[in-house]
Short mmCIF file of C-alpha atoms and ligand atoms in Angstrom, two decimals:
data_model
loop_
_atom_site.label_atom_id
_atom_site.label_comp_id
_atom_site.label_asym_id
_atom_site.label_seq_id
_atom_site.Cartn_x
_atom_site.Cartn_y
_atom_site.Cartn_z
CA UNK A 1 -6.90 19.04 81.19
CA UNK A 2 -9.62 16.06 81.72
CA UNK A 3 -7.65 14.45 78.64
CA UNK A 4 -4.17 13.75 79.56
CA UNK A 5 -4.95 10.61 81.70
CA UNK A 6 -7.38 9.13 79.04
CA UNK A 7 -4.53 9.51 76.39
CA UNK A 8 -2.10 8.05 78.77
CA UNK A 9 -4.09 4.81 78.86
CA UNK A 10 -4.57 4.51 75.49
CA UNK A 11 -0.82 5.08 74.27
CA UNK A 12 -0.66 2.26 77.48
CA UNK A 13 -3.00 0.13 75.24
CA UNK A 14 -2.39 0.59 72.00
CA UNK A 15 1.56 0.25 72.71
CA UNK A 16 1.36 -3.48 72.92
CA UNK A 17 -0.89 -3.51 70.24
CA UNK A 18 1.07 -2.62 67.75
CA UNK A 19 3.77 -4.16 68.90
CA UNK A 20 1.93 -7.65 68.70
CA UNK A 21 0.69 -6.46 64.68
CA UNK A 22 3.99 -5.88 63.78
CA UNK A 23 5.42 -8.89 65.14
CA UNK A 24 2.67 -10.32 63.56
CA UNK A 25 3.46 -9.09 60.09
CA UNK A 26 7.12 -9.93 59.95
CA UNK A 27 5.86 -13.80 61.04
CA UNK A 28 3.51 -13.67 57.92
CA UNK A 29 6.10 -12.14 55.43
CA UNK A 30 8.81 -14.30 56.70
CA UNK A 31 6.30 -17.27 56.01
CA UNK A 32 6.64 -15.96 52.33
CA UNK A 33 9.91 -15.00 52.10
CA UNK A 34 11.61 -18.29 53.78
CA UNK A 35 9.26 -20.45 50.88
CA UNK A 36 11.31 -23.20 49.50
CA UNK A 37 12.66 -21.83 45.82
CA UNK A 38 10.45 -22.91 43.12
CA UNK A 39 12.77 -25.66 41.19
CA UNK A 40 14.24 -24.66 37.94
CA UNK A 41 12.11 -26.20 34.89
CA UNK A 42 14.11 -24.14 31.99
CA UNK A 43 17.35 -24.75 30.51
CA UNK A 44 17.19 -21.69 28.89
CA UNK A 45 20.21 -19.22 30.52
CA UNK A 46 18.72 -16.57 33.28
CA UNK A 47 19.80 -14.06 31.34
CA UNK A 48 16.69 -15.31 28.37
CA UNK A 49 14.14 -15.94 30.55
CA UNK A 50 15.07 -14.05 33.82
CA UNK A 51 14.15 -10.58 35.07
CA UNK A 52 10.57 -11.20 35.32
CA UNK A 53 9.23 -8.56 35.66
CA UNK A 54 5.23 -6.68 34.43
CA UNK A 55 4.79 -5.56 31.09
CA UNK A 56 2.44 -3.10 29.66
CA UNK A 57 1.48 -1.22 26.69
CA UNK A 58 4.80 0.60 26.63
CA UNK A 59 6.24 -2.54 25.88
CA UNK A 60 3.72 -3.18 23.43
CA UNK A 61 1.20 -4.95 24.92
CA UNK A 62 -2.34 -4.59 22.99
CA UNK A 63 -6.14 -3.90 24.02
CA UNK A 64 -8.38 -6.28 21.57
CA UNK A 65 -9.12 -4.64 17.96
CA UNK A 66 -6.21 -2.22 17.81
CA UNK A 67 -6.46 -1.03 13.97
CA UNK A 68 -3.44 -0.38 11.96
CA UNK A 69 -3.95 3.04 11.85
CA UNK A 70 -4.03 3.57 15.94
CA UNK A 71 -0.40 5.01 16.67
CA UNK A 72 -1.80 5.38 20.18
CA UNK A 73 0.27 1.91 20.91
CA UNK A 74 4.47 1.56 20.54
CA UNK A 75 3.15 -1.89 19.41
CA UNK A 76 1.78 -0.55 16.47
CA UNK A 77 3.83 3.13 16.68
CA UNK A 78 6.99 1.21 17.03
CA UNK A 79 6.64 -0.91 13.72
CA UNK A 80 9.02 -0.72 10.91
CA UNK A 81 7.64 2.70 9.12
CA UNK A 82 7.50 0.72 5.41
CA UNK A 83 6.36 -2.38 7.07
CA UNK A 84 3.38 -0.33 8.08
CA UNK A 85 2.99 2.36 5.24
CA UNK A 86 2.17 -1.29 3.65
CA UNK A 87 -0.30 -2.49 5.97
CA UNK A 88 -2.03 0.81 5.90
CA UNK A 89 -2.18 0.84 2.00
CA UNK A 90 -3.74 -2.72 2.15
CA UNK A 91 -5.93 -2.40 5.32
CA UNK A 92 -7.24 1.00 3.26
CA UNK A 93 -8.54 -1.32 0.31
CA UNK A 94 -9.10 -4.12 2.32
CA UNK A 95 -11.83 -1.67 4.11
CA UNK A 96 -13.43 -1.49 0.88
CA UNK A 97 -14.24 -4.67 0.36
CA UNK A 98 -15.48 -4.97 3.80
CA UNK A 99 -12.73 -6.49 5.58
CA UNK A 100 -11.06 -4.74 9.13
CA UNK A 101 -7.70 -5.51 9.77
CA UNK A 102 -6.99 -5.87 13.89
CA UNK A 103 -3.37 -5.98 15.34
CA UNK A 104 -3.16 -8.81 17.71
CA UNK A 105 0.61 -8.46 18.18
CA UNK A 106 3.48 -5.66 16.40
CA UNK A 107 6.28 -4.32 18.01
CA UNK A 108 7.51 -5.87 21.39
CA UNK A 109 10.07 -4.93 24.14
CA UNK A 110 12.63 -7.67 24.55
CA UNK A 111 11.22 -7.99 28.15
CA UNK A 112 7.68 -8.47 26.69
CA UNK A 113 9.30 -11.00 24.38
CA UNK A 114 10.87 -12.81 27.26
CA UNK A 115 7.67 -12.66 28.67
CA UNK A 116 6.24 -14.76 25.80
CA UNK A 117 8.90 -16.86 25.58
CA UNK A 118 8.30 -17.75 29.01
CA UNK A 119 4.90 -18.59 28.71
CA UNK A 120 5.27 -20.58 25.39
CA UNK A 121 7.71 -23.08 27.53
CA UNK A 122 5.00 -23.68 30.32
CA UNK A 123 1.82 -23.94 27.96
CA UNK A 124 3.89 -26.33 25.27
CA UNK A 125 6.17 -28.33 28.41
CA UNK A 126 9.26 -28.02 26.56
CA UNK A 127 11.94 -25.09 24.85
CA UNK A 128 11.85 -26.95 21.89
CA UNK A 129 8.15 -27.37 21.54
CA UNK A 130 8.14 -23.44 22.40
CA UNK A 131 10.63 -22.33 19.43
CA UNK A 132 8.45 -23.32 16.89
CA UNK A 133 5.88 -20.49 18.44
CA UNK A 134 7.34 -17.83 20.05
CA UNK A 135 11.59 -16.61 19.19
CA UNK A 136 13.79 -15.55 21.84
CA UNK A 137 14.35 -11.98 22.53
CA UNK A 138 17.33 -11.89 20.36
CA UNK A 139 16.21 -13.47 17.04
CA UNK A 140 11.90 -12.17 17.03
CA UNK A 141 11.41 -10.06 14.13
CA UNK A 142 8.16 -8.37 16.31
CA UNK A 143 11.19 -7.28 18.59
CA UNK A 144 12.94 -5.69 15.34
CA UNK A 145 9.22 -3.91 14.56
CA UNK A 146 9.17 -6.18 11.30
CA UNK A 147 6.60 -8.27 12.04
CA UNK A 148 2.91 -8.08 12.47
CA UNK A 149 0.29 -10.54 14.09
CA UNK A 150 -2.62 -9.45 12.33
CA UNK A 151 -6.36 -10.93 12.70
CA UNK A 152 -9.04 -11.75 12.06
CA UNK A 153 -9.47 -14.60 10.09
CA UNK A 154 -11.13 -12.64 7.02
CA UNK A 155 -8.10 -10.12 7.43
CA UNK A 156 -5.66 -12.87 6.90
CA UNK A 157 -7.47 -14.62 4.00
CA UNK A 158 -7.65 -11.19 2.10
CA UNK A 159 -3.89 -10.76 2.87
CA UNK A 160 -3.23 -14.44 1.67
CA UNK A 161 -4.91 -13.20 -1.40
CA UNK A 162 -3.67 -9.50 -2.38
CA UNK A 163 -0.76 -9.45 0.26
CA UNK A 164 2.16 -10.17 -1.95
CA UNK A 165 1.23 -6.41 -4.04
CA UNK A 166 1.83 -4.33 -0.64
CA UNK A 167 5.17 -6.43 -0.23
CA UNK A 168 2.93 -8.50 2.85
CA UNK A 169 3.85 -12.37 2.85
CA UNK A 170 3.26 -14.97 5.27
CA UNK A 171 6.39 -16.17 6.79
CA UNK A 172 5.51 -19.14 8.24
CA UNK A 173 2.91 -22.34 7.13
CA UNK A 174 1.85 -22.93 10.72
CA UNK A 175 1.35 -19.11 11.49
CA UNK A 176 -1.11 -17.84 9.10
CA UNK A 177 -1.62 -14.68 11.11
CA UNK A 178 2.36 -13.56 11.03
CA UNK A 179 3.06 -11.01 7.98
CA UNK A 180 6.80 -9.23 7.19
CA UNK A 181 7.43 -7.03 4.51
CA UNK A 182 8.93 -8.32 1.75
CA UNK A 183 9.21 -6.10 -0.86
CA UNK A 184 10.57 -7.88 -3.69
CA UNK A 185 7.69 -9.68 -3.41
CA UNK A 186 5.26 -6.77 -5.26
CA UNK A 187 7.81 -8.18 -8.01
CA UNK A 188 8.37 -11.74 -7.48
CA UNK A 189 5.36 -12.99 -5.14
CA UNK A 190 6.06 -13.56 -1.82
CA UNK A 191 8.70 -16.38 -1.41
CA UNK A 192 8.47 -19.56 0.06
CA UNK A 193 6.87 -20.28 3.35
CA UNK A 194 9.21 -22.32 6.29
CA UNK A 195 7.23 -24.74 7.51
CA UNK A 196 7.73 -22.99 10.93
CA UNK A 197 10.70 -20.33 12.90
CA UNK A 198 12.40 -23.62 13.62
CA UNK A 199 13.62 -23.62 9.97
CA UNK A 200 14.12 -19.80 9.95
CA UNK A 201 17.95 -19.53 9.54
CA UNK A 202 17.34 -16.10 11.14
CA UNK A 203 16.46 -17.98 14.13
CA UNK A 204 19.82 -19.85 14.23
CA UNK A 205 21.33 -17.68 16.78
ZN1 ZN B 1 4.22 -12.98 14.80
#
């Protein structure tokens, strides 16, 4: 009985109150909101680099040292199955001579791609500085599960050496780290390296 007159002043307080914080609020989001557009710096249609939006490991996305043999990861789950029935053959007997192979990068999500792509045009200033890095969501073999970034440097240099018998070549000279199946090459040796995706005719889409 005592406590209907003390809630009566408080709802008589608290009333303004809230309606100042919420007044408040919509000045402070509308701040954000009514921002000038950041200008375009990307020729590059919406539709490639566009739809920003976060990636994870579903998209294939990887923690540091991710073996070849962790199917925990659609990057690594999502690969080609003979591209890595290969690696696993060689990372086995690479393991006995000491050397670990990590996947830095397998399958992506075109998103994830895009993602890359993205970045690639901001950290070299221009798309065609960026295509001789990182391929567009379309043309990326990693998108396709046929492609593997694999590290580190002593994983690469025994791959360099004994690749080409698990069908595992280097693809391009100025990506050392980037290994397709090619497996003619257990055959033939691996073929000829472009000097970088720029002369991939794959990547003339
Ligand atoms: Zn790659």
């Amino acid at each position: 009985m005592m406590r209907t007159p003390a809630r009566t002043r408080t709802r008589g307080i608290l009333g303004p109150t809230v309606v100042s914080l919420v007044l408040l609020t919509a000045a402070i989001v509308g701040a954000f909101v009514h921002r000038p557009a950041t200008p375009e710096t990307s020729s590059f249609s919406d539709d490639l680099l566009g739809g920003e939006h976060a990636t994870s490991e579903a998209d294939g996305e990887l923690p540091d040292s991710v073996s070849v043999f962790d199917d925990r990861y659609p990057g690594v789950a999502n690969l080609d199955p003979d591209l890595l029935k290969a690696l696993r053959e060689a990372a086995t007997d690479a393991a006995r001579d000491g050397v670990e192979f990590n996947v830095n990068s397998g399958w992506r999500s075109p998103e994830y791609q895009r993602r890359l792509l993205r970045e690639a045009v901001a950290k070299y200033g221009s798309e065609a500085e960026a295509s001789r890095w990182v391929a567009t969501p379309d043309t990326s073999p990693h998108v396709s599960g046929n492609a593997v970034d694999i590290g580190r440097s002593d994983a690469t240099a025994w791959l360099s050496e004994h690749g080409a018998r698990y069908g595992l070549c280097q693809i391009y000279r100025n990506e050392p780290w980037h290994y397709e199946l090619r497996p003619e090459a257990i055959e033939w040796g691996c073929p000829a390296m472009y000097a970088d995706p720029t002369h991939d005719p794959r990547m003339q889409r």
